[in-house]
Amino acid sequence: MANMFVVMFSFTFYSVAIPPVASHAFGWEPFAISNVLALQAVVLFIGMVASMWFSMKSAKDISLITFGNFAFVVGGAATYLLWRTDGSTAQFILPILIVSLSYPFIGPANRSKFTKAVHNRPELENAHGIMQSLFNQGFMLGGFISPNFTAAYMLRSSENIEESGSPYELTLWTWIIPISSILMIIGLLYEEFAIGKNELGWMNVDEKVIGESQPGEMSHLLPVNKRRSSIVSIEQSLSRQFEVDRRYSVEANGICNPFETSEEVKFRNQLIKDKNEWDKLSSSPEES
């Protein structure tokens, strides 16, 4: 949830900052600014297709999220350094394209990690829909806070730029974008490698090795990660409202990302399989 808040905050920053910076630095009219926003939408779609392709190649969620956050680090740093009164059009557009391309790599993969993490917590068995709604609200909260914060602390007025003699269009508060993304990367890598847990809370052990190993004295120490989902959690996860909240939790500029990661597809298939098993179990007494 924290990662999506950071991403939405940073992504919304560009929607707010592009018009005034383009107007002051280049004297652009609304038509020229709209062309940049249109190009941003095209690059966003290309990023969606690219993330889908990598996911089909079985890229892990953590790999997609780490790449996306790293691109936000690069794009955020470039935004402060390249958005100058004496900069070129290419310098102005490049950070926008980097961030727009990277966002689709984070959204669906982060949604996948969150969904699986909630699903594996028995204490949240009756609250899957609520948790997905909270995830959606946490995502949108970044979009609510970002415009006011950007206008108040991250944009420099034309008077301030002229009086100070500094060519930068943005304040030092802009570094919050790359720094927050760096913190997200550190947290992800710490959870995955230092703690040694995946998004389900299981210790990272090769499932194939577990399946092939013979029971012995140490068998009880191995994680039992084949627990069948309860019928309550399955029904909530497959409900219409849950799907609506899940889809809207990764929208950007009103565009919902329609793609799912390979791990999301695998998880959904497992839920359907568990549901079919429960249906068979519930119908068996009636048949007998």
PDB file of N, CA, C and O in Angstrom, residues 223-252:
ATOM      1  N   PRO A 223       7.841 -25.092   5.102  1.00  0.00           N
ATOM      2  CA  PRO A 223       6.574 -24.373   5.043  1.00  0.00           C
ATOM      3  C   PRO A 223       5.526 -25.181   4.306  1.00  0.00           C
ATOM      4  O   PRO A 223       5.797 -25.784   3.277  1.00  0.00           O
ATOM      5  N   VAL A 224       4.333 -25.182   4.835  1.00  0.00           N
ATOM      6  CA  VAL A 224       3.225 -25.858   4.147  1.00  0.00           C
ATOM      7  C   VAL A 224       2.493 -24.807   3.339  1.00  0.00           C
ATOM      8  O   VAL A 224       1.595 -24.136   3.831  1.00  0.00           O
ATOM      9  N   ASN A 225       2.902 -24.607   2.080  1.00  0.00           N
ATOM     10  CA  ASN A 225       2.352 -23.531   1.268  1.00  0.00           C
ATOM     11  C   ASN A 225       1.327 -24.031   0.258  1.00  0.00           C
ATOM     12  O   ASN A 225       1.118 -23.409  -0.760  1.00  0.00           O
ATOM     13  N   LYS A 226       0.691 -25.149   0.573  1.00  0.00           N
ATOM     14  CA  LYS A 226      -0.334 -25.675  -0.305  1.00  0.00           C
ATOM     15  C   LYS A 226      -1.700 -25.662   0.377  1.00  0.00           C
ATOM     16  O   LYS A 226      -2.577 -26.452   0.058  1.00  0.00           O
ATOM     17  N   ARG A 227      -1.864 -24.761   1.360  1.00  0.00           N
ATOM     18  CA  ARG A 227      -3.113 -24.686   2.097  1.00  0.00           C
ATOM     19  C   ARG A 227      -4.253 -24.267   1.172  1.00  0.00           C
ATOM     20  O   ARG A 227      -4.161 -23.283   0.449  1.00  0.00           O
ATOM     21  N   ARG A 228      -5.356 -25.033   1.230  1.00  0.00           N
ATOM     22  CA  ARG A 228      -6.498 -24.688   0.397  1.00  0.00           C
ATOM     23  C   ARG A 228      -7.191 -23.460   0.952  1.00  0.00           C
ATOM     24  O   ARG A 228      -7.400 -23.333   2.151  1.00  0.00           O
ATOM     25  N   SER A 229      -7.548 -22.534   0.093  1.00  0.00           N
ATOM     26  CA  SER A 229      -8.239 -21.324   0.515  1.00  0.00           C
ATOM     27  C   SER A 229      -9.633 -21.673   1.018  1.00  0.00           C
ATOM     28  O   SER A 229     -10.271 -22.599   0.529  1.00  0.00           O
ATOM     29  N   SER A 230     -10.112 -20.910   2.017  1.00  0.00           N
ATOM     30  CA  SER A 230     -11.455 -21.156   2.541  1.00  0.00           C
ATOM     31  C   SER A 230     -12.487 -20.686   1.533  1.00  0.00           C
ATOM     32  O   SER A 230     -12.237 -19.815   0.695  1.00  0.00           O
ATOM     33  N   ILE A 231     -13.678 -21.242   1.625  1.00  0.00           N
ATOM     34  CA  ILE A 231     -14.743 -20.888   0.689  1.00  0.00           C
ATOM     35  C   ILE A 231     -15.152 -19.432   0.856  1.00  0.00           C
ATOM     36  O   ILE A 231     -15.526 -18.759  -0.114  1.00  0.00           O
ATOM     37  N   VAL A 232     -15.041 -18.912   2.101  1.00  0.00           N
ATOM     38  CA  VAL A 232     -15.387 -17.503   2.344  1.00  0.00           C
ATOM     39  C   VAL A 232     -14.425 -16.579   1.614  1.00  0.00           C
ATOM     40  O   VAL A 232     -14.829 -15.634   0.924  1.00  0.00           O
ATOM     41  N   SER A 233     -13.124 -16.838   1.756  1.00  0.00           N
ATOM     42  CA  SER A 233     -12.128 -15.982   1.100  1.00  0.00           C
ATOM     43  C   SER A 233     -12.205 -16.105  -0.415  1.00  0.00           C
ATOM     44  O   SER A 233     -11.989 -15.127  -1.135  1.00  0.00           O
ATOM     45  N   ILE A 234     -12.536 -17.307  -0.899  1.00  0.00           N
ATOM     46  CA  ILE A 234     -12.648 -17.503  -2.343  1.00  0.00           C
ATOM     47  C   ILE A 234     -13.804 -16.694  -2.904  1.00  0.00           C
ATOM     48  O   ILE A 234     -13.678 -16.006  -3.920  1.00  0.00           O
ATOM     49  N   GLU A 235     -14.959 -16.771  -2.242  1.00  0.00           N
ATOM     50  CA  GLU A 235     -16.132 -16.038  -2.723  1.00  0.00           C
ATOM     51  C   GLU A 235     -15.893 -14.535  -2.711  1.00  0.00           C
ATOM     52  O   GLU A 235     -16.323 -13.814  -3.609  1.00  0.00           O
ATOM     53  N   GLN A 236     -15.185 -14.046  -1.681  1.00  0.00           N
ATOM     54  CA  GLN A 236     -14.887 -12.620  -1.630  1.00  0.00           C
ATOM     55  C   GLN A 236     -13.919 -12.225  -2.744  1.00  0.00           C
ATOM     56  O   GLN A 236     -14.087 -11.182  -3.386  1.00  0.00           O
ATOM     57  N   SER A 237     -12.915 -13.049  -2.975  1.00  0.00           N
ATOM     58  CA  SER A 237     -11.896 -12.728  -3.974  1.00  0.00           C
ATOM     59  C   SER A 237     -12.434 -12.822  -5.399  1.00  0.00           C
ATOM     60  O   SER A 237     -11.874 -12.205  -6.311  1.00  0.00           O
ATOM     61  N   LEU A 238     -13.489 -13.581  -5.586  1.00  0.00           N
ATOM     62  CA  LEU A 238     -14.068 -13.734  -6.924  1.00  0.00           C
ATOM     63  C   LEU A 238     -15.335 -12.901  -7.105  1.00  0.00           C
ATOM     64  O   LEU A 238     -15.997 -13.002  -8.140  1.00  0.00           O
ATOM     65  N   SER A 239     -15.649 -12.059  -6.127  1.00  0.00           N
ATOM     66  CA  SER A 239     -16.860 -11.243  -6.211  1.00  0.00           C
ATOM     67  C   SER A 239     -16.674 -10.076  -7.170  1.00  0.00           C
ATOM     68  O   SER A 239     -15.547  -9.661  -7.470  1.00  0.00           O
ATOM     69  N   ARG A 240     -17.781  -9.530  -7.622  1.00  0.00           N
ATOM     70  CA  ARG A 240     -17.746  -8.410  -8.571  1.00  0.00           C
ATOM     71  C   ARG A 240     -17.136  -7.161  -7.942  1.00  0.00           C
ATOM     72  O   ARG A 240     -16.313  -6.487  -8.553  1.00  0.00           O
ATOM     73  N   GLN A 241     -17.534  -6.832  -6.688  1.00  0.00           N
ATOM     74  CA  GLN A 241     -17.016  -5.630  -6.039  1.00  0.00           C
ATOM     75  C   GLN A 241     -15.528  -5.724  -5.813  1.00  0.00           C
ATOM     76  O   GLN A 241     -14.786  -4.746  -5.982  1.00  0.00           O
ATOM     77  N   PHE A 242     -15.052  -6.906  -5.429  1.00  0.00           N
ATOM     78  CA  PHE A 242     -13.619  -7.111  -5.235  1.00  0.00           C
ATOM     79  C   PHE A 242     -12.869  -6.859  -6.542  1.00  0.00           C
ATOM     80  O   PHE A 242     -11.816  -6.219  -6.560  1.00  0.00           O
ATOM     81  N   GLU A 243     -13.418  -7.339  -7.657  1.00  0.00           N
ATOM     82  CA  GLU A 243     -12.765  -7.164  -8.950  1.00  0.00           C
ATOM     83  C   GLU A 243     -12.754  -5.698  -9.370  1.00  0.00           C
ATOM     84  O   GLU A 243     -11.767  -5.206  -9.927  1.00  0.00           O
ATOM     85  N   VAL A 244     -13.853  -4.981  -9.078  1.00  0.00           N
ATOM     86  CA  VAL A 244     -13.913  -3.555  -9.404  1.00  0.00           C
ATOM     87  C   VAL A 244     -12.841  -2.792  -8.630  1.00  0.00           C
ATOM     88  O   VAL A 244     -12.096  -1.982  -9.190  1.00  0.00           O
ATOM     89  N   ASP A 245     -12.762  -3.044  -7.314  1.00  0.00           N
ATOM     90  CA  ASP A 245     -11.753  -2.369  -6.493  1.00  0.00           C
ATOM     91  C   ASP A 245     -10.346  -2.729  -6.951  1.00  0.00           C
ATOM     92  O   ASP A 245      -9.435  -1.892  -6.947  1.00  0.00           O
ATOM     93  N   ARG A 246     -10.163  -3.979  -7.330  1.00  0.00           N
ATOM     94  CA  ARG A 246      -8.842  -4.443  -7.757  1.00  0.00           C
ATOM     95  C   ARG A 246      -8.413  -3.752  -9.045  1.00  0.00           C
ATOM     96  O   ARG A 246      -7.253  -3.350  -9.201  1.00  0.00           O
ATOM     97  N   ARG A 247      -9.334  -3.607  -9.973  1.00  0.00           N
ATOM     98  CA  ARG A 247      -9.001  -2.970 -11.247  1.00  0.00           C
ATOM     99  C   ARG A 247      -8.705  -1.483 -11.073  1.00  0.00           C
ATOM    100  O   ARG A 247      -7.760  -0.948 -11.658  1.00  0.00           O
ATOM    101  N   TYR A 248      -9.522  -0.802 -10.253  1.00  0.00           N
ATOM    102  CA  TYR A 248      -9.343   0.636 -10.092  1.00  0.00           C
ATOM    103  C   TYR A 248      -8.160   0.985  -9.202  1.00  0.00           C
ATOM    104  O   TYR A 248      -7.784   2.157  -9.120  1.00  0.00           O
ATOM    105  N   SER A 249      -7.560  -0.002  -8.560  1.00  0.00           N
ATOM    106  CA  SER A 249      -6.434   0.279  -7.672  1.00  0.00           C
ATOM    107  C   SER A 249      -5.149   0.567  -8.437  1.00  0.00           C
ATOM    108  O   SER A 249      -4.155   0.958  -7.820  1.00  0.00           O
ATOM    109  N   VAL A 250      -5.141   0.391  -9.750  1.00  0.00           N
ATOM    110  CA  VAL A 250      -3.927   0.648 -10.529  1.00  0.00           C
ATOM    111  C   VAL A 250      -4.207   1.547 -11.726  1.00  0.00           C
ATOM    112  O   VAL A 250      -3.540   1.469 -12.749  1.00  0.00           O
ATOM    113  N   GLU A 251      -5.197   2.434 -11.601  1.00  0.00           N
ATOM    114  CA  GLU A 251      -5.467   3.340 -12.705  1.00  0.00           C
ATOM    115  C   GLU A 251      -4.496   4.514 -12.669  1.00  0.00           C
ATOM    116  O   GLU A 251      -3.916   4.835 -11.640  1.00  0.00           O
ATOM    117  N   ALA A 252      -4.337   5.156 -13.806  1.00  0.00           N
ATOM    118  CA  ALA A 252      -3.488   6.340 -13.905  1.00  0.00           C
ATOM    119  C   ALA A 252      -4.118   7.299 -14.902  1.00  0.00           C
ATOM    120  O   ALA A 252      -4.382   6.928 -16.045  1.00  0.00           O
TER     121      ALA A 252
END
